[in-house]
Coordinates of C-alpha atoms in Angstrom, one line a residue:
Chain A
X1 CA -15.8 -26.8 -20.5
X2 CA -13.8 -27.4 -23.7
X3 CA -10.0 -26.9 -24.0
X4 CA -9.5 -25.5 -27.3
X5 CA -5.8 -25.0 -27.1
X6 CA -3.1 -24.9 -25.1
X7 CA 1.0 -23.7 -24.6
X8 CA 3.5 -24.0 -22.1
X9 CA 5.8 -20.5 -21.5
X10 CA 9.2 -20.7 -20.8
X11 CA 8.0 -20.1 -17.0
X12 CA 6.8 -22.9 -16.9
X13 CA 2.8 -21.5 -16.8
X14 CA 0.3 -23.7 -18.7
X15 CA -2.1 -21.4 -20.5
X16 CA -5.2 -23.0 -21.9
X17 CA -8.1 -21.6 -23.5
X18 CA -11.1 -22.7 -23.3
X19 CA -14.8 -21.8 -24.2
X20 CA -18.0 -22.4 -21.9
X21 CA -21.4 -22.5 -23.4
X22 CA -20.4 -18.7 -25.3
X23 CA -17.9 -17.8 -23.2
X24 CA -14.3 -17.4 -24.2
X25 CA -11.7 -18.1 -21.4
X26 CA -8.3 -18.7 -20.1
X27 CA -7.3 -20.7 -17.4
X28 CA -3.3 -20.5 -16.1
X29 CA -1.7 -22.7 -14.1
X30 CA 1.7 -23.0 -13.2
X31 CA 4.9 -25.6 -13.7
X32 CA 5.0 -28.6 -11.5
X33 CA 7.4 -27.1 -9.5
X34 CA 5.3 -24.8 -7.6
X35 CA 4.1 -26.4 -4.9
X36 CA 2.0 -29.6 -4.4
X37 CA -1.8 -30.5 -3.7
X38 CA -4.8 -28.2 -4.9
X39 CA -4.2 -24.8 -6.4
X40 CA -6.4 -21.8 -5.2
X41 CA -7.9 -20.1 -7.7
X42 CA -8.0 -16.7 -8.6
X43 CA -10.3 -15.0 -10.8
X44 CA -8.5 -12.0 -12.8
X45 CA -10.8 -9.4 -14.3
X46 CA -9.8 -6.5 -16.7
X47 CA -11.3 -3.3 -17.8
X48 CA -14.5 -4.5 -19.0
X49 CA -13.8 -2.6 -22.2
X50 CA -10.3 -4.6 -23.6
X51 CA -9.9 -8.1 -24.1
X52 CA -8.8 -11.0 -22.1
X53 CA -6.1 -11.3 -24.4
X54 CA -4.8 -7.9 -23.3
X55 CA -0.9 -8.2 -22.8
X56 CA -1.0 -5.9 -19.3
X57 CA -3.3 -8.8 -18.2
X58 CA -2.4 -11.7 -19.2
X59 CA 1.3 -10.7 -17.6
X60 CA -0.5 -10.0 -14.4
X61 CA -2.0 -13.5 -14.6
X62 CA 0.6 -15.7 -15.9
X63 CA 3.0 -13.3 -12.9
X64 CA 0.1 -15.0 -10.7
X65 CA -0.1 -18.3 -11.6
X66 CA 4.1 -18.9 -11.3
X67 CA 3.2 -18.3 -7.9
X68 CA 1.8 -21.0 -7.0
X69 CA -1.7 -20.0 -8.5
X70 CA -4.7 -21.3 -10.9
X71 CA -5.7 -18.2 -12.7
X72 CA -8.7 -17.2 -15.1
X73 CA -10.4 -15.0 -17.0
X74 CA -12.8 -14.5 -19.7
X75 CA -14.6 -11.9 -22.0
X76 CA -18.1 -12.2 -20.6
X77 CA -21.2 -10.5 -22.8
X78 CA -20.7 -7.5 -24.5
X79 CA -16.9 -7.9 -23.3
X80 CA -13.3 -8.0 -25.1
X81 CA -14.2 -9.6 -28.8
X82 CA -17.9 -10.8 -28.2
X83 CA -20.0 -9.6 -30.6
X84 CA -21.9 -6.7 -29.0
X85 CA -25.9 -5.9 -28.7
X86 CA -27.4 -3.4 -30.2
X87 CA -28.7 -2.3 -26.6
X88 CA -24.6 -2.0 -26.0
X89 CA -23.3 -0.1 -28.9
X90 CA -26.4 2.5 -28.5
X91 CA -25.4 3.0 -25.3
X92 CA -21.5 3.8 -25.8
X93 CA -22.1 5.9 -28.7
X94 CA -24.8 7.4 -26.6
X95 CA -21.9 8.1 -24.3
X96 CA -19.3 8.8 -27.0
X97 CA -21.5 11.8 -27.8
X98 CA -21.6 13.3 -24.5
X99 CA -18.1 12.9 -23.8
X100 CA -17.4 14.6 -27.2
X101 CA -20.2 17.9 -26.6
X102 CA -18.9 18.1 -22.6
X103 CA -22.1 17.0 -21.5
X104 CA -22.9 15.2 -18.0
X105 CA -22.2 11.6 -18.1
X106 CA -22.9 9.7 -15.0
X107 CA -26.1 8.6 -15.8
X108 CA -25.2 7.3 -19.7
X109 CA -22.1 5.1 -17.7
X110 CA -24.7 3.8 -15.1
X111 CA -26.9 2.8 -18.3
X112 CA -23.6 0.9 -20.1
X113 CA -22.0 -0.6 -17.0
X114 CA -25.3 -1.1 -14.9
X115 CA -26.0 -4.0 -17.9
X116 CA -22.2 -5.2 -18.4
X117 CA -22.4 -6.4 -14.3
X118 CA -25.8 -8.0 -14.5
X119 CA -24.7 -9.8 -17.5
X120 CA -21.3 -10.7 -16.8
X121 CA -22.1 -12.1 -13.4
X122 CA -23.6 -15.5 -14.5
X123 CA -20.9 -16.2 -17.0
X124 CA -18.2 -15.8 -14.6
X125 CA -20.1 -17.9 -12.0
X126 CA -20.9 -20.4 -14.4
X127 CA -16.9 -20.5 -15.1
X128 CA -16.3 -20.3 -11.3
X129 CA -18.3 -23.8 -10.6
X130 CA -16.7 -25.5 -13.5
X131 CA -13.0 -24.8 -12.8
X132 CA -13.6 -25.7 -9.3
X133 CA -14.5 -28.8 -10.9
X134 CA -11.4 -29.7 -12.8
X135 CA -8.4 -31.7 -10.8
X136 CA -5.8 -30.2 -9.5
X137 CA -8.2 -26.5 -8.5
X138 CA -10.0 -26.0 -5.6
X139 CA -11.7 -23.0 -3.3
X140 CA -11.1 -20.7 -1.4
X141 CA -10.9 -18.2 -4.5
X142 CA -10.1 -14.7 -4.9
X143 CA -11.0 -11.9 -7.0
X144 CA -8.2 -10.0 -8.9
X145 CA -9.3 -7.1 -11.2
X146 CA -9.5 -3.8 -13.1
X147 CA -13.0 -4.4 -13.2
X148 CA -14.1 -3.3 -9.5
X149 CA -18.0 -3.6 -10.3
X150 CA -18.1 -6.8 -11.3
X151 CA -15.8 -8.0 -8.1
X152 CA -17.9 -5.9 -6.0
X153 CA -20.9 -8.3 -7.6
X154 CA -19.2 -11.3 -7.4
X155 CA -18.2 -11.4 -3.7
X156 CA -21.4 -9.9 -2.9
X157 CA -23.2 -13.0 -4.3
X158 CA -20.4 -15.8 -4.5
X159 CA -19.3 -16.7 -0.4
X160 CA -16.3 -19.2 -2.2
X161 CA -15.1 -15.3 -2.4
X162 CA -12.6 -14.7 0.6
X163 CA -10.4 -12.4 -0.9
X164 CA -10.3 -9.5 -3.5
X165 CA -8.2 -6.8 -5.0
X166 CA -9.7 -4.5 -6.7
X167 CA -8.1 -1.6 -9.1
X168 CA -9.8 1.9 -8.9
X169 CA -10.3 2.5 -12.9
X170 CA -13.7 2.4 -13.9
X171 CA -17.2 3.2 -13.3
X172 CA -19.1 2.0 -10.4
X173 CA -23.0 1.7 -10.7
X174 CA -25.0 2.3 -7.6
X175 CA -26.0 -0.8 -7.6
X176 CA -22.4 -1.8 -6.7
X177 CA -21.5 1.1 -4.6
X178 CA -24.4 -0.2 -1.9
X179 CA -23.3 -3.5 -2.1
X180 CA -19.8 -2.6 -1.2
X181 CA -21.1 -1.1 2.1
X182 CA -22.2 -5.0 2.9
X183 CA -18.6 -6.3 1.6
X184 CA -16.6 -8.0 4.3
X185 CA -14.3 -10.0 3.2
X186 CA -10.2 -8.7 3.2
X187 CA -9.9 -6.0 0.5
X188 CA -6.6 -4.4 -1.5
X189 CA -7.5 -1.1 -3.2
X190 CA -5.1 0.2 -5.6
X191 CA -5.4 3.5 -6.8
X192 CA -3.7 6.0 -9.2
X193 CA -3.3 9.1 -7.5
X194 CA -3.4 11.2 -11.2
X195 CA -5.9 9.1 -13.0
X196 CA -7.5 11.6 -14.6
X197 CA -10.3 9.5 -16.1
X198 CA -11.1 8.4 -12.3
X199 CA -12.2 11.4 -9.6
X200 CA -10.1 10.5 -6.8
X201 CA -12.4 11.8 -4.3
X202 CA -14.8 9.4 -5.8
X203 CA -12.4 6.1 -5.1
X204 CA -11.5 6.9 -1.9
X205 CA -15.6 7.8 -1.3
X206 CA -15.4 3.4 -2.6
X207 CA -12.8 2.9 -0.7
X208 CA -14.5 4.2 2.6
X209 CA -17.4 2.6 2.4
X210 CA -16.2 -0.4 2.1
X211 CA -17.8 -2.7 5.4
X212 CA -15.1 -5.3 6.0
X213 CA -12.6 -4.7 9.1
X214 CA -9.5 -5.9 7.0
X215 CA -9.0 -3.5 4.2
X216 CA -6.1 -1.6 2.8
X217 CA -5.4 0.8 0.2
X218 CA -2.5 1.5 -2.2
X219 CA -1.9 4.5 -3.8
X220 CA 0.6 5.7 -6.4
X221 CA 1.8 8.6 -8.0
X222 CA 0.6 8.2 -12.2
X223 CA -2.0 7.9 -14.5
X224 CA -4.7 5.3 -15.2
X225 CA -1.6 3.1 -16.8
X226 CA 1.2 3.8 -14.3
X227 CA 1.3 0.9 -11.6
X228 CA 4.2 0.2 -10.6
X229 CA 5.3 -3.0 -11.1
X230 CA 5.9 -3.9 -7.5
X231 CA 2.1 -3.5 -7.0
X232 CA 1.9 -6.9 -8.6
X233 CA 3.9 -8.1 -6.1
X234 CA 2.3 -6.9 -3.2
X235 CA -1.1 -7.9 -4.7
X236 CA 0.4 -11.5 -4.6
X237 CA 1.7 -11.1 -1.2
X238 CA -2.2 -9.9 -0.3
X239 CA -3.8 -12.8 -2.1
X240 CA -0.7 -15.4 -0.6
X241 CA -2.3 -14.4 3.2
X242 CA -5.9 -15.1 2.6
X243 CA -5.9 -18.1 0.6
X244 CA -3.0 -20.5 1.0
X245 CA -2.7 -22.2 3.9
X246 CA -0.5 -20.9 6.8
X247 CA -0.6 -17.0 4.2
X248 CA -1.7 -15.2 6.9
X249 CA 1.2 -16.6 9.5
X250 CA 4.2 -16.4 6.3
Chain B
X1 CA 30.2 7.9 20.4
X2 CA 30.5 5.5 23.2
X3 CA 28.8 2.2 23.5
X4 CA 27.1 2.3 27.2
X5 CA 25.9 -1.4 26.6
X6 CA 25.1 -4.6 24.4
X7 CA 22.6 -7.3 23.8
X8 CA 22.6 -9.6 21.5
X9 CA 19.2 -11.5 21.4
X10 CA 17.8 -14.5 20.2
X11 CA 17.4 -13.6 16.8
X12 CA 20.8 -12.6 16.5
X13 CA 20.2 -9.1 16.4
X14 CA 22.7 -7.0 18.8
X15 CA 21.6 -4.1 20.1
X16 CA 23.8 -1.5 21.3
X17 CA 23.0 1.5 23.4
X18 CA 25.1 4.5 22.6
X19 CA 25.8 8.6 23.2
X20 CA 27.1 11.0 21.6
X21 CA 27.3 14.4 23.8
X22 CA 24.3 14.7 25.1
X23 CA 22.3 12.7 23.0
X24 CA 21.1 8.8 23.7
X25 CA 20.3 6.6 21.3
X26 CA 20.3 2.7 19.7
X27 CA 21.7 1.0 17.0
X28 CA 20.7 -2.7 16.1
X29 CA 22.7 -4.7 13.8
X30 CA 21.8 -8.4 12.2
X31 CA 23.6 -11.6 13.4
X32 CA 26.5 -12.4 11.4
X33 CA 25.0 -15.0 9.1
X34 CA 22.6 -11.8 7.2
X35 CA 24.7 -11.3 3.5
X36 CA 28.1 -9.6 3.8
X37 CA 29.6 -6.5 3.6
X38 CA 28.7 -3.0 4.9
X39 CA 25.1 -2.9 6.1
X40 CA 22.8 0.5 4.7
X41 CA 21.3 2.3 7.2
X42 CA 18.3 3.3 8.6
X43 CA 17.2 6.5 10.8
X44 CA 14.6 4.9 12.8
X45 CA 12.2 7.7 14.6
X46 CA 8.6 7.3 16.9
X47 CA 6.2 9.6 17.9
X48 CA 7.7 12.6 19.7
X49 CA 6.4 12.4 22.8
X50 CA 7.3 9.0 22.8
X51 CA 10.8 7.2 24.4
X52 CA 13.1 5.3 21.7
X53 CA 12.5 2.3 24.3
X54 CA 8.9 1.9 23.6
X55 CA 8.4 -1.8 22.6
X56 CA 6.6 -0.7 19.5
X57 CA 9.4 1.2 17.8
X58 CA 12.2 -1.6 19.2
X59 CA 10.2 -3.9 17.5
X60 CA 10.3 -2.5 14.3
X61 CA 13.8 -2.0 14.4
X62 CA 14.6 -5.4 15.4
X63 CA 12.6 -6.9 12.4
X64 CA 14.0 -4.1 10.2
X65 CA 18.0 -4.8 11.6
X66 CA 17.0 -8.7 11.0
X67 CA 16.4 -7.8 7.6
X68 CA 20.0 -6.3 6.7
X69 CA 19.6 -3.1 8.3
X70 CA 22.0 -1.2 10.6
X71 CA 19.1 0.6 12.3
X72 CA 19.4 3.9 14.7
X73 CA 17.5 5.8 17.2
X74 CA 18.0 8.8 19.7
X75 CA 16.2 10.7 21.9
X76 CA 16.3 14.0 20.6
X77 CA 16.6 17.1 22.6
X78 CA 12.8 17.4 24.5
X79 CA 11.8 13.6 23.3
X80 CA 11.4 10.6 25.5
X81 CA 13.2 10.6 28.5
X82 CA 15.1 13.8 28.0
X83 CA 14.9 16.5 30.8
X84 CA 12.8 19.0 29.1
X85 CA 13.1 22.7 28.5
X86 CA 11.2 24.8 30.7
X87 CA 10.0 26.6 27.1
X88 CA 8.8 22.9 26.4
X89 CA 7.2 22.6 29.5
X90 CA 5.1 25.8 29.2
X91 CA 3.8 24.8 24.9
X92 CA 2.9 21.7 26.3
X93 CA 1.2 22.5 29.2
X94 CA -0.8 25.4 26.9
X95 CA -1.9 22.7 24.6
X96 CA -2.6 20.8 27.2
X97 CA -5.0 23.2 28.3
X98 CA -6.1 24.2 25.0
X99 CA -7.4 20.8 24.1
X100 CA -9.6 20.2 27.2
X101 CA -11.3 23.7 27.0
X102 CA -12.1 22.6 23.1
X103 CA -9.9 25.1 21.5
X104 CA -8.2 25.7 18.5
X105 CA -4.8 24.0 18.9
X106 CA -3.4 24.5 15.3
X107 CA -1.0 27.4 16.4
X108 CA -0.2 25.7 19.7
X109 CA 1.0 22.1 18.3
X110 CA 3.2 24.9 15.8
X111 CA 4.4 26.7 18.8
X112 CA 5.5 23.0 20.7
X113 CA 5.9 20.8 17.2
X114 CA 8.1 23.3 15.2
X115 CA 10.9 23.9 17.9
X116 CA 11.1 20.2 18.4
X117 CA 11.9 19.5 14.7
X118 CA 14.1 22.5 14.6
X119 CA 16.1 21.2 17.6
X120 CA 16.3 17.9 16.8
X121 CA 17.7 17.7 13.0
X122 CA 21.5 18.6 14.5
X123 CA 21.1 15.9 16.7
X124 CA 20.0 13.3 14.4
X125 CA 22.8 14.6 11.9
X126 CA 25.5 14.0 14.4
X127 CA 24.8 10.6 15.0
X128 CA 24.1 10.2 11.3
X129 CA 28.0 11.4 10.7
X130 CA 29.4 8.9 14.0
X131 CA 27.3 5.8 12.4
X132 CA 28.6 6.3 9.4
X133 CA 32.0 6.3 10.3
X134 CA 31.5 2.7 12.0
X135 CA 33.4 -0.1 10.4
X136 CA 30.6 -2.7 8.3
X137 CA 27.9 0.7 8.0
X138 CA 27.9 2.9 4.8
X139 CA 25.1 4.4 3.2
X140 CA 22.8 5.0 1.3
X141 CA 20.9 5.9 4.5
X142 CA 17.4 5.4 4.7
X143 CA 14.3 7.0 7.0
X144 CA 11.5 5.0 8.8
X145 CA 9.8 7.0 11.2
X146 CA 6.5 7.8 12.9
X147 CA 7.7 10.9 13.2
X148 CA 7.3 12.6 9.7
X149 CA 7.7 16.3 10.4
X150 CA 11.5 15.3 11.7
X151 CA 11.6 12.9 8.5
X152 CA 10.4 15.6 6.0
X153 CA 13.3 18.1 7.5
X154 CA 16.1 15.6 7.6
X155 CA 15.2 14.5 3.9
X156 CA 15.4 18.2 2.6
X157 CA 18.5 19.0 4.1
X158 CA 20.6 15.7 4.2
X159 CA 21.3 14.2 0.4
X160 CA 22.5 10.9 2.0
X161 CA 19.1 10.0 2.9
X162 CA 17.5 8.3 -0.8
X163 CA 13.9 6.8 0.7
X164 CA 11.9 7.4 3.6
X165 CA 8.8 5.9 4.8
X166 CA 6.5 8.4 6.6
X167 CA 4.0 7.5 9.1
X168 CA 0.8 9.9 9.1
X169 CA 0.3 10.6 12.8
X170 CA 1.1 13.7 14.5
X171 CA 1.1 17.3 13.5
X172 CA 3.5 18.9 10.9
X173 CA 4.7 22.3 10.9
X174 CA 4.2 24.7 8.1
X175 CA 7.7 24.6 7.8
X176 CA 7.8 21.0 6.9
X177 CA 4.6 21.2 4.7
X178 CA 6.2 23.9 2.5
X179 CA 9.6 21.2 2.9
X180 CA 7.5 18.5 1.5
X181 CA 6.7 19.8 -1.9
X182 CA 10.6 19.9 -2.5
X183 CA 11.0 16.3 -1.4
X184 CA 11.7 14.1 -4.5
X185 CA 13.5 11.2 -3.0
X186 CA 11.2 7.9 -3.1
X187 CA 8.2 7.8 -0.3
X188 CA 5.9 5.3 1.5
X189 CA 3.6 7.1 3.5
X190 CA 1.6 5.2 5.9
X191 CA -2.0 5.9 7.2
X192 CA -4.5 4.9 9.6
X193 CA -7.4 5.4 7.6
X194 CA -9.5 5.9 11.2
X195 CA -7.2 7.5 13.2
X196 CA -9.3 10.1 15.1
X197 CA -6.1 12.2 16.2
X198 CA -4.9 13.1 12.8
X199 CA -7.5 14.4 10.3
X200 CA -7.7 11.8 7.2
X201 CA -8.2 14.7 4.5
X202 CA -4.5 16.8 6.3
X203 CA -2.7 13.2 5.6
X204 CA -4.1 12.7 2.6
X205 CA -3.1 16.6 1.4
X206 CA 0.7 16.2 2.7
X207 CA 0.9 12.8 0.9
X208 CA -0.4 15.1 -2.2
X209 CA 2.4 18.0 -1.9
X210 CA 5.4 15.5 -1.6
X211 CA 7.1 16.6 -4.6
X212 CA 8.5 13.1 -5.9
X213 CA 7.5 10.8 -9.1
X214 CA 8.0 8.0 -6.7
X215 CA 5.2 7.8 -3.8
X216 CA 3.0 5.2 -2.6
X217 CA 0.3 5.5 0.0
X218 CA -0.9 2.7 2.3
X219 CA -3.8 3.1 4.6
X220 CA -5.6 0.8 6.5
X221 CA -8.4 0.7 8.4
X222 CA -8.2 1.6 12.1
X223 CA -7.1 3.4 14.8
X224 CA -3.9 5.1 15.5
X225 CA -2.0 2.2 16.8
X226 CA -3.7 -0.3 15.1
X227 CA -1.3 -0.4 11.9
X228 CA -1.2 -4.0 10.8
X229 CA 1.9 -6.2 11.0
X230 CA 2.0 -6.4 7.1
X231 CA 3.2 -2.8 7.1
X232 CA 6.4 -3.4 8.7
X233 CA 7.1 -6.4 5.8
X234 CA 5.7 -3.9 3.0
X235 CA 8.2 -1.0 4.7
X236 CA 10.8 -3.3 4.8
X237 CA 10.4 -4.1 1.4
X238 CA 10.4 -0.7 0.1
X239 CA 13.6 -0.1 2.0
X240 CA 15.1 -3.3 -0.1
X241 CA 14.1 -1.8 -3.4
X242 CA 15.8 1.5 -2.7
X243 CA 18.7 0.9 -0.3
X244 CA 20.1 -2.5 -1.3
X245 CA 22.3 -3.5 -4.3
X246 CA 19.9 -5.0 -7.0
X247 CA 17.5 -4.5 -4.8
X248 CA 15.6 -2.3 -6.9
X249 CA 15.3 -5.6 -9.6
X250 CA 14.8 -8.1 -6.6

């Protein structure tokens, strides 16, 4: 793993890119006055379609990190600013084209996102094992993301996983949908009640079938965008009782 | 009003048992060292069929009272330990029997459900007007109740109240369901996503009508009663943000 820069906010947050094998990242941590020992770490996802860079995301992870956090992300294949394949961009303007003539399109998302998880998966596990390796981080981890697939992937295959929040915005493959029937670990769902791009019935179907004993969801009134702010805070609060010590007791 | 007793317990809350005519009811307020000034309040309700001294509502409104709250129950006319109506009696009993011969019971929990609401709002009005006239309590005045139907009436017809948190656990008359689409003060509306006494896809229709920009759903998985204790932070929470001074920014 190679810093390639780094800058200090007026928060106090270190933000620090970095680059492993292809993959672009950004690791957050906060000002020495959080806390002392190991930081957990929590691995923040975005729509897999916008860049790590995004400014909705990195607020949500440098919000994160000045709570006592180490945060990352990265723009994994096909991702953010990678260059794409050619398998990719035929398969979004595949879809592009049957979004424009009103055609079905379930199975032409299943064909772009299906790929995207498979693909991201290594990358981010690859990141996962060398940040655990860097002083100062350490497990358990968490899962924070717009990208529900890919979390659903992740703690299916990764047990350092304890915890995840995952936002109802995107796509699911099937692939993902029976895996979240075998996910266990605690769970906060946030959903926007009006996101028109999103069939509700079809994330609260997620939602549902969700196997773990300990999950919750959160619903508000708005579009795809709309979140309120305290949701950050809560998510926090969510992540603060499954992985620091004493959370669940606070 | 007249204070019948006091108690003052460990956590400094005092808890004072009051009447006004005919009705009983509670008001807890924080030990002295919880900020200054006049406390906000909130109208604390339970389950109908339920007594305000049930050790699940009087530890909510301890925790809430702990928080900053000036928090108030009654037994309404036909609730808790109130000599009922012999009209009472006879819906009861008729749902009673209704429900073991595997009936319909919709009209029947309107015939008991709708008179209950209807006969408590004056009640809960009174007191709202004698606590409010208390030295150290003002408003804005608040709603936290497992009883919505009461919640959704008092709401529509009492512009003092600004937030309410609704639990989604007992049946709500048409009267209220039509009242909910007016509603547009802030909401949380609490679920139990399993709660085999209270149809998921009724709850999840009254959290759509509520008429407001400002509404946030939490369910969680279980039963009835097994809301968990995260809510009561998260509800106290959403009080802060609506009732206190800055709390909105906080």
């Amino acid at each position: 793993m190679q810093i390639t820069s780094e800058q200090r906010h007026d928060d106090g947050v270190l933000e620090r890119a970095f680059t492993l094998g292809e993959t672009p990242g950004t690791l957050w941590t906060p000002g020495e006055n959080v806390g002392s020992g190991p930081l957990p770490l929590v691995l923040m996802s975005h729509n897999n379609g916008l860049p790590m860079a995004d400014p909705r995301l990195t607020a949500r992870a440098r919000y994160t990190a000045a709570r006592g956090y180490a945060v990352a992300t990265i723009d994994a294949a096909d991702c953010g600013d990678r260059p794409r394949t050619a398998a990719h961009e035929r398969a979004r303007a595949d879809l592009r084209r049957a979004m424009e003539a009103g055609e079905p399109v379930d199975e032409l998302f299943e064909s772009l996102v299906g790929p995207m998880v498979e693909n991201a998966v290594p990358e981010w596990l690859a990141v996962l094992d060398a940040l655990l390796a860097l002083p100062g981080i350490h497990g358990p981890v968490g899962y924070s993301g717009g990208w529900a697939a890919l979390g659903i992937r992740l703690a299916a295959v990764e047990p350092r996983i304890v915890a995840a929040g995952f936002f109802a915005g995107g796509y699911v493959p099937r692939a993902q949908r029976e895996e979240a029937r075998r996910l266990t670990i605690p769970l906060l769902f946030l959903l926007q009640w009006d996101d028109t791009g999103n069939p509700r019935q079809r994330a609260l179907d997620l939602f549902d079938s969700f196997g773990g004993e300990q999950k919750t969801l959160h619903a508000n009134v708005g579009g795809h965008t709309g979140t309120p702010w305290f949701e950050l805070e809560d998510g926090c609060r969510f992540l603060d009782r499954h992985l620091k010590e004493g959370g669940a007791a606070a």
